[in-house]
XYZ file of C-alpha atoms in Angstrom:
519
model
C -29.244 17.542 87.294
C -32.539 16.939 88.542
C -35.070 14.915 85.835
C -38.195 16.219 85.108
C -41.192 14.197 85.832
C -44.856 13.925 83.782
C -47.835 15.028 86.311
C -48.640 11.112 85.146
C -45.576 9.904 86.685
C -45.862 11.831 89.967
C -48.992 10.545 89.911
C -47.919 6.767 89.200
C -45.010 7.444 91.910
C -47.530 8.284 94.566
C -49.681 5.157 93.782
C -47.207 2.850 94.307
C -45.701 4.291 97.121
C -48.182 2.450 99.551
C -47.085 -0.852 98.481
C -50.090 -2.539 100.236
C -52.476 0.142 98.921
C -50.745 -0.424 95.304
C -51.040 -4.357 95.324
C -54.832 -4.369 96.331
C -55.382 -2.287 93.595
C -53.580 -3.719 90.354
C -56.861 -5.580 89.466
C -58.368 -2.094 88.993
C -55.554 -0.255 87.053
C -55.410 -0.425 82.821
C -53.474 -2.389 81.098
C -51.688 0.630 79.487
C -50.328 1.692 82.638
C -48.229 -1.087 83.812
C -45.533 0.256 82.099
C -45.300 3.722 84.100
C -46.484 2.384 87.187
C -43.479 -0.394 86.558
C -40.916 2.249 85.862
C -42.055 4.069 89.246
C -41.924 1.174 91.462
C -38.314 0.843 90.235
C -37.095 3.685 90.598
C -38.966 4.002 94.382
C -37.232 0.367 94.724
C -40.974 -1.325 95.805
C -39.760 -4.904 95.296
C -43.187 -6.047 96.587
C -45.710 -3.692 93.703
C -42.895 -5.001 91.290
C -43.274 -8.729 91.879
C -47.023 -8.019 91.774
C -46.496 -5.859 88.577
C -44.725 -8.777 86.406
C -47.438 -11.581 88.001
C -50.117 -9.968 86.056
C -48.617 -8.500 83.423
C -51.345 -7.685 80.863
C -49.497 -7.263 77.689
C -47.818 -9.630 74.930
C -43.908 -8.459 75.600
C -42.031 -7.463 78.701
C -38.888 -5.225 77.665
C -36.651 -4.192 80.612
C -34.539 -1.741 78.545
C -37.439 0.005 77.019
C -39.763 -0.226 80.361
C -36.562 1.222 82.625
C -35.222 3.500 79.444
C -36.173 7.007 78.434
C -39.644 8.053 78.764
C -41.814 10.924 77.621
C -43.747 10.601 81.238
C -39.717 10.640 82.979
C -36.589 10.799 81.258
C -34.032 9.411 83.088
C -32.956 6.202 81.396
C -32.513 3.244 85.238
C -31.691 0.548 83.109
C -27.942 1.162 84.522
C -29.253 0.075 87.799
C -29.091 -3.614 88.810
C -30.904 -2.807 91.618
C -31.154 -6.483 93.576
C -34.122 -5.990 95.305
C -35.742 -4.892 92.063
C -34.240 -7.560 89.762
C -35.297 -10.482 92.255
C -38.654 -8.750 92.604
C -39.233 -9.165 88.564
C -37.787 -12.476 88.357
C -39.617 -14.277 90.946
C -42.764 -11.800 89.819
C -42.659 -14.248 86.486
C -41.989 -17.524 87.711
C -45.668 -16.676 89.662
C -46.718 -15.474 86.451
C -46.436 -18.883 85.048
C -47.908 -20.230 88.622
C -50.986 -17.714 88.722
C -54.395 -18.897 88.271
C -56.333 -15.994 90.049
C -55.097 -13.131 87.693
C -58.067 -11.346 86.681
C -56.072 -11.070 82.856
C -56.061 -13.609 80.349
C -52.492 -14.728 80.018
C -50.946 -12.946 76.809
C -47.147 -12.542 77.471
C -45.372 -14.147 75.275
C -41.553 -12.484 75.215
C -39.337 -11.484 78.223
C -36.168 -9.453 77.039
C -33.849 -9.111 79.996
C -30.716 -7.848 77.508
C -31.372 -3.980 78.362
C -29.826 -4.293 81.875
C -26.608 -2.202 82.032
C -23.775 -3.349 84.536
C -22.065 -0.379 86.122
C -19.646 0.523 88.557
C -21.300 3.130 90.834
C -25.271 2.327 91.916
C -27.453 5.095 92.660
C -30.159 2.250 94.249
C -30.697 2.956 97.749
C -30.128 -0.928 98.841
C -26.495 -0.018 97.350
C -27.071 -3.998 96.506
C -26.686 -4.922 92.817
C -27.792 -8.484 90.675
C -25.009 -8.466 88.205
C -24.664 -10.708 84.960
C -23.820 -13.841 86.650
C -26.330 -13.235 89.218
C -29.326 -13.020 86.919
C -28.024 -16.173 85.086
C -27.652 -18.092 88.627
C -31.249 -16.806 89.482
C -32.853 -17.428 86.211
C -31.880 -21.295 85.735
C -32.996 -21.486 89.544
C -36.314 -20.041 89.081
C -36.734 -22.082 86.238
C -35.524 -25.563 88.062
C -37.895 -24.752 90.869
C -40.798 -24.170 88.277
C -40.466 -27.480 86.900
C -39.916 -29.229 90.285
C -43.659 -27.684 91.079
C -45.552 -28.251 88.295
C -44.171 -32.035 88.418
C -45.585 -32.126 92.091
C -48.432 -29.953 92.299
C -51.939 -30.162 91.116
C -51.988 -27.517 88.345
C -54.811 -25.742 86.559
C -53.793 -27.714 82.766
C -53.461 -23.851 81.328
C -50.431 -23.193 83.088
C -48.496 -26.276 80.658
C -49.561 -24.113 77.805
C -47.664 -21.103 78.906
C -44.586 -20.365 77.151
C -42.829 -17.268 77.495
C -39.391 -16.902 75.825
C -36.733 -15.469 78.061
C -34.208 -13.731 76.562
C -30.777 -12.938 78.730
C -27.226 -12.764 78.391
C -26.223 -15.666 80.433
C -22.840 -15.807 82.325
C -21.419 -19.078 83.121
C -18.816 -19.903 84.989
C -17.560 -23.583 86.859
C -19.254 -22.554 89.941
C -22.818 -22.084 88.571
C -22.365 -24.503 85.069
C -24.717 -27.488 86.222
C -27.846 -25.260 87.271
C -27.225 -23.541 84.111
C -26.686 -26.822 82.404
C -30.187 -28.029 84.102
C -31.922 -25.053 82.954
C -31.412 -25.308 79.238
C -31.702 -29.286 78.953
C -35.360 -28.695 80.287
C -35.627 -25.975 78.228
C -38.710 -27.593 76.306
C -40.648 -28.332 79.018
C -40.548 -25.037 81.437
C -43.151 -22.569 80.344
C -39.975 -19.837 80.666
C -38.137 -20.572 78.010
C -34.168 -19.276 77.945
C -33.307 -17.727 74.961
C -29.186 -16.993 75.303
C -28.436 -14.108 73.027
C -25.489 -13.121 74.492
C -22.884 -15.990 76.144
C -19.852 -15.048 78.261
C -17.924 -18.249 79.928
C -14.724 -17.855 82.465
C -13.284 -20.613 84.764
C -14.562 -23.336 82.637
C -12.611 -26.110 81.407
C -12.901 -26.853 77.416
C -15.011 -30.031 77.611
C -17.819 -27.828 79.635
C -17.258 -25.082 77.415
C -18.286 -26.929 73.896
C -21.052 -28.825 75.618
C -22.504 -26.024 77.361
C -22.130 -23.495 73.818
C -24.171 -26.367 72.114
C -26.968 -25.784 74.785
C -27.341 -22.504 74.134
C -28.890 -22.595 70.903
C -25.737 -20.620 68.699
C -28.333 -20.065 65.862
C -29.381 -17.130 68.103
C -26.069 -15.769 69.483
C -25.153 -12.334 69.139
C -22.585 -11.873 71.146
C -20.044 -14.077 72.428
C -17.075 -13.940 74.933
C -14.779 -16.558 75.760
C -12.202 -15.168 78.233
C -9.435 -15.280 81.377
C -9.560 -19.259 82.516
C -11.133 -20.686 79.519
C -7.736 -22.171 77.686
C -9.066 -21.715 73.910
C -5.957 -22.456 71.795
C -6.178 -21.585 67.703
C -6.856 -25.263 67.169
C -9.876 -25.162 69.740
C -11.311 -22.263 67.880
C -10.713 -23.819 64.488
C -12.910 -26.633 66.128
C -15.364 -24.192 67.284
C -16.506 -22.677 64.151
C -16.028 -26.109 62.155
C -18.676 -27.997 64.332
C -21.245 -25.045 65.107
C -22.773 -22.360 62.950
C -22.764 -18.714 64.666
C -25.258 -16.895 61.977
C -25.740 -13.874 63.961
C -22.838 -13.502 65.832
C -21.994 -9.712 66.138
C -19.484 -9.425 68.946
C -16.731 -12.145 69.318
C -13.965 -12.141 72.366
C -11.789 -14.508 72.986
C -9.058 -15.321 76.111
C -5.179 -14.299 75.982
C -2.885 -16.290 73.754
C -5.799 -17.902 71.418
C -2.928 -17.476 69.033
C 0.832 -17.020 69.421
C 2.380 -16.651 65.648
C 5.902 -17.228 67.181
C 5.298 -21.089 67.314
C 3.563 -21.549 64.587
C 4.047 -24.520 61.687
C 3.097 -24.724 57.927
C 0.171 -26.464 59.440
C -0.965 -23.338 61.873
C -0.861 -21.394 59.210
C -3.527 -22.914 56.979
C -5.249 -23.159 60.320
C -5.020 -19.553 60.809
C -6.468 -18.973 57.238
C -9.404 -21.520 58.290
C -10.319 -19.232 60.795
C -9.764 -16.394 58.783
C -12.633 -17.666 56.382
C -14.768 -18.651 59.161
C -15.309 -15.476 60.489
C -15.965 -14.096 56.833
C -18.404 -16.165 56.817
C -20.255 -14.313 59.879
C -21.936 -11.327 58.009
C -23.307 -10.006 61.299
C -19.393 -9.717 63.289
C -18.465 -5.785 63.543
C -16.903 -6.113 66.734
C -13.835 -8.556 67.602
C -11.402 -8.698 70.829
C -8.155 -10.644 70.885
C -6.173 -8.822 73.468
C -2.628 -10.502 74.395
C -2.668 -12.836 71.673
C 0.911 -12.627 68.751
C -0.012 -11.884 65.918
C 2.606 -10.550 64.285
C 2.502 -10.037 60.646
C -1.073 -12.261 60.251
C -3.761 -9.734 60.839
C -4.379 -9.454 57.279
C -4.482 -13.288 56.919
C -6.831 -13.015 59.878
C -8.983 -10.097 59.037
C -8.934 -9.773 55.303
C -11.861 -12.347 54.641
C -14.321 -10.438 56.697
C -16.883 -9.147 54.173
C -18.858 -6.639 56.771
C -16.754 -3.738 58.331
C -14.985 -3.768 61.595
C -16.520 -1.357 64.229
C -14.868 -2.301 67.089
C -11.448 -3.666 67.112
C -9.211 -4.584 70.289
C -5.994 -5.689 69.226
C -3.711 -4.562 72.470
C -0.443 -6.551 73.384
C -0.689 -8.181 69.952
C 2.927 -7.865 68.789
C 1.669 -5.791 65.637
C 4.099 -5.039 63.300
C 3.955 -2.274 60.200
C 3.201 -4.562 57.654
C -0.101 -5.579 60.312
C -0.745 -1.362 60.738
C -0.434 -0.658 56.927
C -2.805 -3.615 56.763
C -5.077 -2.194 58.935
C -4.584 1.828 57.861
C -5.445 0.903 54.281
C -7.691 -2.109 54.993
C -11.457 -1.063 54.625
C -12.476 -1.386 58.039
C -10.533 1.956 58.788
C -13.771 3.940 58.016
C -15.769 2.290 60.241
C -13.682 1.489 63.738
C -15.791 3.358 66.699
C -13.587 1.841 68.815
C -9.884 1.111 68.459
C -7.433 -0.901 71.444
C -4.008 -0.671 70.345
C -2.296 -0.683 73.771
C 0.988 -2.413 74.246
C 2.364 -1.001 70.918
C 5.432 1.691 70.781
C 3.607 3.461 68.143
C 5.782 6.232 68.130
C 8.828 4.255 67.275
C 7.446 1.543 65.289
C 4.927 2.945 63.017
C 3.938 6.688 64.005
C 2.895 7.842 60.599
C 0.815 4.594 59.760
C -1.274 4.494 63.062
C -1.873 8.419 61.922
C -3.122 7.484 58.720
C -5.617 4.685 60.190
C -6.625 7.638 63.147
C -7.583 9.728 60.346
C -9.780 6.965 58.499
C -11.482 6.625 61.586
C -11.435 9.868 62.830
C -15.267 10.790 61.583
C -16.986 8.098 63.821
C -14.311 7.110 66.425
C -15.817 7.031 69.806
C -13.166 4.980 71.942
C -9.143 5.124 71.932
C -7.534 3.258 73.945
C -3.478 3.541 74.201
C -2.144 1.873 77.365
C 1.723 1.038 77.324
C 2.517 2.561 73.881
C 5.611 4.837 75.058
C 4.132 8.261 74.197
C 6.017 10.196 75.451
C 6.356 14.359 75.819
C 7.865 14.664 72.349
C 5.000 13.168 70.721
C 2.245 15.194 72.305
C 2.084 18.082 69.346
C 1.259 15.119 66.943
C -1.029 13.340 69.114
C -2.977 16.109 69.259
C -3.082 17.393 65.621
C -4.096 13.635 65.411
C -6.659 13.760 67.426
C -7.959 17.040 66.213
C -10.376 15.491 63.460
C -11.977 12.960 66.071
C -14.872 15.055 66.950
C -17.257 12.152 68.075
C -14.796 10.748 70.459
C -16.143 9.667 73.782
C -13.789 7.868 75.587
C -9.826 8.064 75.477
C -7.553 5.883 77.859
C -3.570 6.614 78.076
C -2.672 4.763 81.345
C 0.812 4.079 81.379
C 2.305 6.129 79.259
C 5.591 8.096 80.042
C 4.140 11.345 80.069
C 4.870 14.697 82.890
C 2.349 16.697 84.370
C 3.240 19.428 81.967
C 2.443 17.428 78.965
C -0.274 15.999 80.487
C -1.523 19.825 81.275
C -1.103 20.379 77.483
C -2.768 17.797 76.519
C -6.342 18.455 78.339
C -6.140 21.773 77.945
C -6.791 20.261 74.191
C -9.037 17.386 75.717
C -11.316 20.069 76.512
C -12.048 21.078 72.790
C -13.720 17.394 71.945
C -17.326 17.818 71.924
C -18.547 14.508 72.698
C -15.636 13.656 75.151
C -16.863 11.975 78.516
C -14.323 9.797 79.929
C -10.271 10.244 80.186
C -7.822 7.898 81.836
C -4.795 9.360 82.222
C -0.878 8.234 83.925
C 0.578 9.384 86.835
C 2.760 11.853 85.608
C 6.248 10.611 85.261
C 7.781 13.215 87.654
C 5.724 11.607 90.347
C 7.559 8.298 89.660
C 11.268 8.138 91.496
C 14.147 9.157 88.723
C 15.500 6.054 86.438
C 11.592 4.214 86.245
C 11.213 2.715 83.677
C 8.250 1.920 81.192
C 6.655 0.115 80.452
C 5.960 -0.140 84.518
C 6.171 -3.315 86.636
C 3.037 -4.088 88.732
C 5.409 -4.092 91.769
C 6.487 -0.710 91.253
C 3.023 0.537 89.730
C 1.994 1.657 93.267
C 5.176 3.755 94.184
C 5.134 6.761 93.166
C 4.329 10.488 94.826
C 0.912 10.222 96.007
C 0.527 13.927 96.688
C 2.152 15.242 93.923
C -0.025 13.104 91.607
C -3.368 14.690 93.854
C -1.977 17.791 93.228
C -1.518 17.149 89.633
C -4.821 15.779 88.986
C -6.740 18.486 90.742
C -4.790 20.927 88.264
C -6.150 18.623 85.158
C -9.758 18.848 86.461
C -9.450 22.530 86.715
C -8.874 22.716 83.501
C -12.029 20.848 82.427
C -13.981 22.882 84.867
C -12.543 26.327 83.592
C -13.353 25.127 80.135
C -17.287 23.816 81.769
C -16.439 20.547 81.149
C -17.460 18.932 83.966
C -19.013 16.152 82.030
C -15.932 14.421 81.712
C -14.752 12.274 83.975
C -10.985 11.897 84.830
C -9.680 8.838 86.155
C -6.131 7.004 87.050
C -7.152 3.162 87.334
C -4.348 1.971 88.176
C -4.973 -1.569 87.361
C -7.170 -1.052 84.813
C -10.751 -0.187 83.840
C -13.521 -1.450 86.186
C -15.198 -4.700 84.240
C -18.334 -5.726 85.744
C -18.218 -9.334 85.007
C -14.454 -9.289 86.905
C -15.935 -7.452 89.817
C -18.724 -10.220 90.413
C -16.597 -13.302 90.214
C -13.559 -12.144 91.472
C -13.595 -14.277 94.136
C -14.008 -17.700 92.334
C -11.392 -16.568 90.147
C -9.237 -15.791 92.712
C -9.838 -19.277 94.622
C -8.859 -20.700 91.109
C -5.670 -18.572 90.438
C -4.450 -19.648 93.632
C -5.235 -24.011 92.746
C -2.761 -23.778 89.919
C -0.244 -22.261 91.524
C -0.486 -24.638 94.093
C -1.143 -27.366 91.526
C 2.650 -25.939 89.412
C 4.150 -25.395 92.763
C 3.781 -29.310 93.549
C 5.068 -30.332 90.037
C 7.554 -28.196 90.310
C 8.714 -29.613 93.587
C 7.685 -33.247 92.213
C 10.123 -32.705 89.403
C 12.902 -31.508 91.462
C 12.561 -34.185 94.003
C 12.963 -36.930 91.374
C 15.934 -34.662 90.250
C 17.363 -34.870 93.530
């Protein structure tokens, strides 16, 4: 679908074509059109006008979601594109902005909000080269080390010390980048950027770095936080957590695997449990909460039941729920207001069918996301799933992966998909009848991979023809086979990789340690 465009942004789009034309030329332009021209250059990927663009920035507040978003002048929203040339181009466009003492405007910017940037899977820039999360963190605390190293060496014009410019970002820290981010925010006060953390997300750190670095950040102003993979947070660690530090506007909390595991649990973890409990209920801002792989059988409601402000998103997949956790849940009054539910890794059908009904039809009237990996649906429960999903008219996004389910049920069940308004993204199984006879669910990771690849192309060129017949070709259909793409996995796979590998090696030689002194 091809965008309309404003004769002003055509216009804009031709100007900064001729980068060198464009540059020599800023001093001339009004201050109102930075914005367009800024939106332009991005979209044309002119990493030079950009960097020139941000250096004299004329106006108090530079927005990147609202300057790349939806426009009157051109409506296609590019804050999905991480573009790296452009992303570099704006960063190292305001460290100069601090360092500029020929800009023909009087210095008035005074916030930087970075937060708009969407992380995607597939880039439409023509570099094809993206700046993800942990990127702009790495680049960021750089920028801002450098900047400190200069003004300490060079002679300065004494304006540029008054500069400050709060940064806000959603910083991504991991072992491999933790000093320069450490750097950054301990010289916070003195560097004319100033980073302001609103969101935090920390992987591959050990728990010492974690709790000094979550100090750093300034909590008082965290929104969102996610703790996750190699971080080893235990219940008691969290208990510690939200004893020593205040998180006031903490909306999003996610935390690793196994945070809690009710199965070895003492009088003692209990009350700790309930600590926690009370903790979060005493975050008015926290709608959305992720605890995937953790057991909690038979404690959400110890868990949950102290939050005063609805639940709106709620992942809560390989949990070990039982029905006294779903009848907790179905009645509980956070059922209204769940836009997105994760209960994979649950046999719904067998343990609690006509309780996780009940809570899909308190949610049904503003559920956006389903996601039910692993939970043994099977052919004989398609009828219901569908009358259950009947009522969900705003939902957006529905992921089955894994699920023991044939192409003719699967066939069934889109031909249904189709009828959801708002629908936009489906990931579905390979159909069981592509799997050899006797599989069984739910599937190892060895086995995952064997199954009849051209049967299943066959199968899902059948299911898109049904969306297409039914001119649905917004929605996407997808088999991930190892799950959903996750942009903050994609960028540091490698370091987590390296580190998967050291403790293997590390319980490999302990293992052999032990068995030598054995011997």
């Amino acid at each position: 679908r091809t965008t309309m465009k404003s004769l002003r942004f055509i216009s804009a789009e031709a100007f900064v074509s001729n980068a060198e034309f464009a540059r020599k030329s800023l001093g001339a332009v009004a201050h109102d059109l930075f914005p367009l021209l800024f939106k332009a250059s991005y979209l044309l990927e002119q990493g030079e006008v950009i960097h020139d663009l941000v250096e004299n920035w004329p106006l108090f507040d530079f927005n990147m979601g609202k300057l790349l978003g939806a426009t009157l002048d051109y409506e296609e929203d590019l804050s999905h594109r991480t573009c790296s040339v452009c992303l570099e181009s704006c960063l190292t466009g305001l460290r100069d902005y601090v360092l500029n003492q020929s800009s023909p405007y009087r210095k008035k910017l005074k916030m930087v909000d970075l937060t708009g940037i969407k992380d995607v899977e597939v880039q439409y820039c023509k570099c094809k080269k993206t700046m993800g999360r942990w990127a702009r963190t790495q680049l960021l605390c750089k920028l801002c080390s450098d900047l400190l190293v200069y003004l300490q060496q060079a002679q300065c014009n004494p304006g540029t010390f008054e500069v400050s410019i709060s940064v806000l970002i959603d910083l991504f820290v991991t072992e491999r980048n933790f000093e320069l981010v450490v750097q950054a925010l301990l010289k916070k006060c003195s560097c004319p950027l100033k980073i302001c953390c609103v969101a935090f997300r920390s992987d591959n750190l050990t728990l010492q770095k974690f709790f000094y670095i979550i100090k750093l950040t300034d909590p008082s102003l965290l929104r969102k936080l996610e703790i996750v993979h190699n971080v080893h947070l235990e219940m008691e660690h969290l208990e510690m957590l939200f004893n020593s530090i205040h998180f006031p506007l903490l909306m999003s909390l996610t935390l690793p695997a196994r945070t809690f595991n009710v199965r070895r649990f003492t009088a003692a973890d209990e009350q700790t449990l309930a600590n926690i409990g009370e903790k979060m209920g005493e975050m008015t801002q926290l709608t959305e909460l992720s605890m995937p792989f953790s057991i909690l059988t038979g404690r959400i409601q110890k868990l949950l039941s102290p939050l005063k402000t609805p639940l709106k998103t709620l992942d809560v997949s390989n949990c070990s729920l039982n029905h006294a956790d779903m009848a907790f849940l179905a009645n509980s009054f956070h059922a209204n207001h769940l836009e997105a539910l994760d209960l994979s890794g649950h046999d719904i059908p067998e343990l609690y069918p006509s309780t996780f009904f009940k809570l899909l039809s308190h949610c049904s009237s503003v559920l956006r996301s389903l996601t039910l990996e692993d939970c043994n649906i099977q052919d004989t429960h398609v009828n219901m799933l569908i009358l259950g999903l009947s009522p969900c008219q705003k939902l957006q996004e529905f992921k089955f992966i894994g699920n023991p389910l044939s192409s003719q049920a699967l066939r069934h069940l889109f031909t249904f998909l189709c009828e959801l308004p708002m629908l936009k993204n489906v990931e579905f199984p390979v159909p069981r009848d592509c799997y050899p006879i006797g599989i069984t669910y739910p599937i190892e990771d060895a086995s995952v991979c064997r199954f009849d690849h051209q049967k299943y192309e066959r199968v899902a060129e059948e299911l898109n023809l049904i969306l297409l017949q039914a001119n649905r070709d917004d929605v996407k259909a997808s088999t991930p086979l190892f799950g959903s793409y996750d942009a903050a996995v994609q960028e540091t796979n490698n370091e987590l990789g390296a580190y998967l590998i050291k403790s293997f090696k590390e319980t490999l030689e302990k293992f052999t340690s032990s068995f030598n002194k054995m011997s």
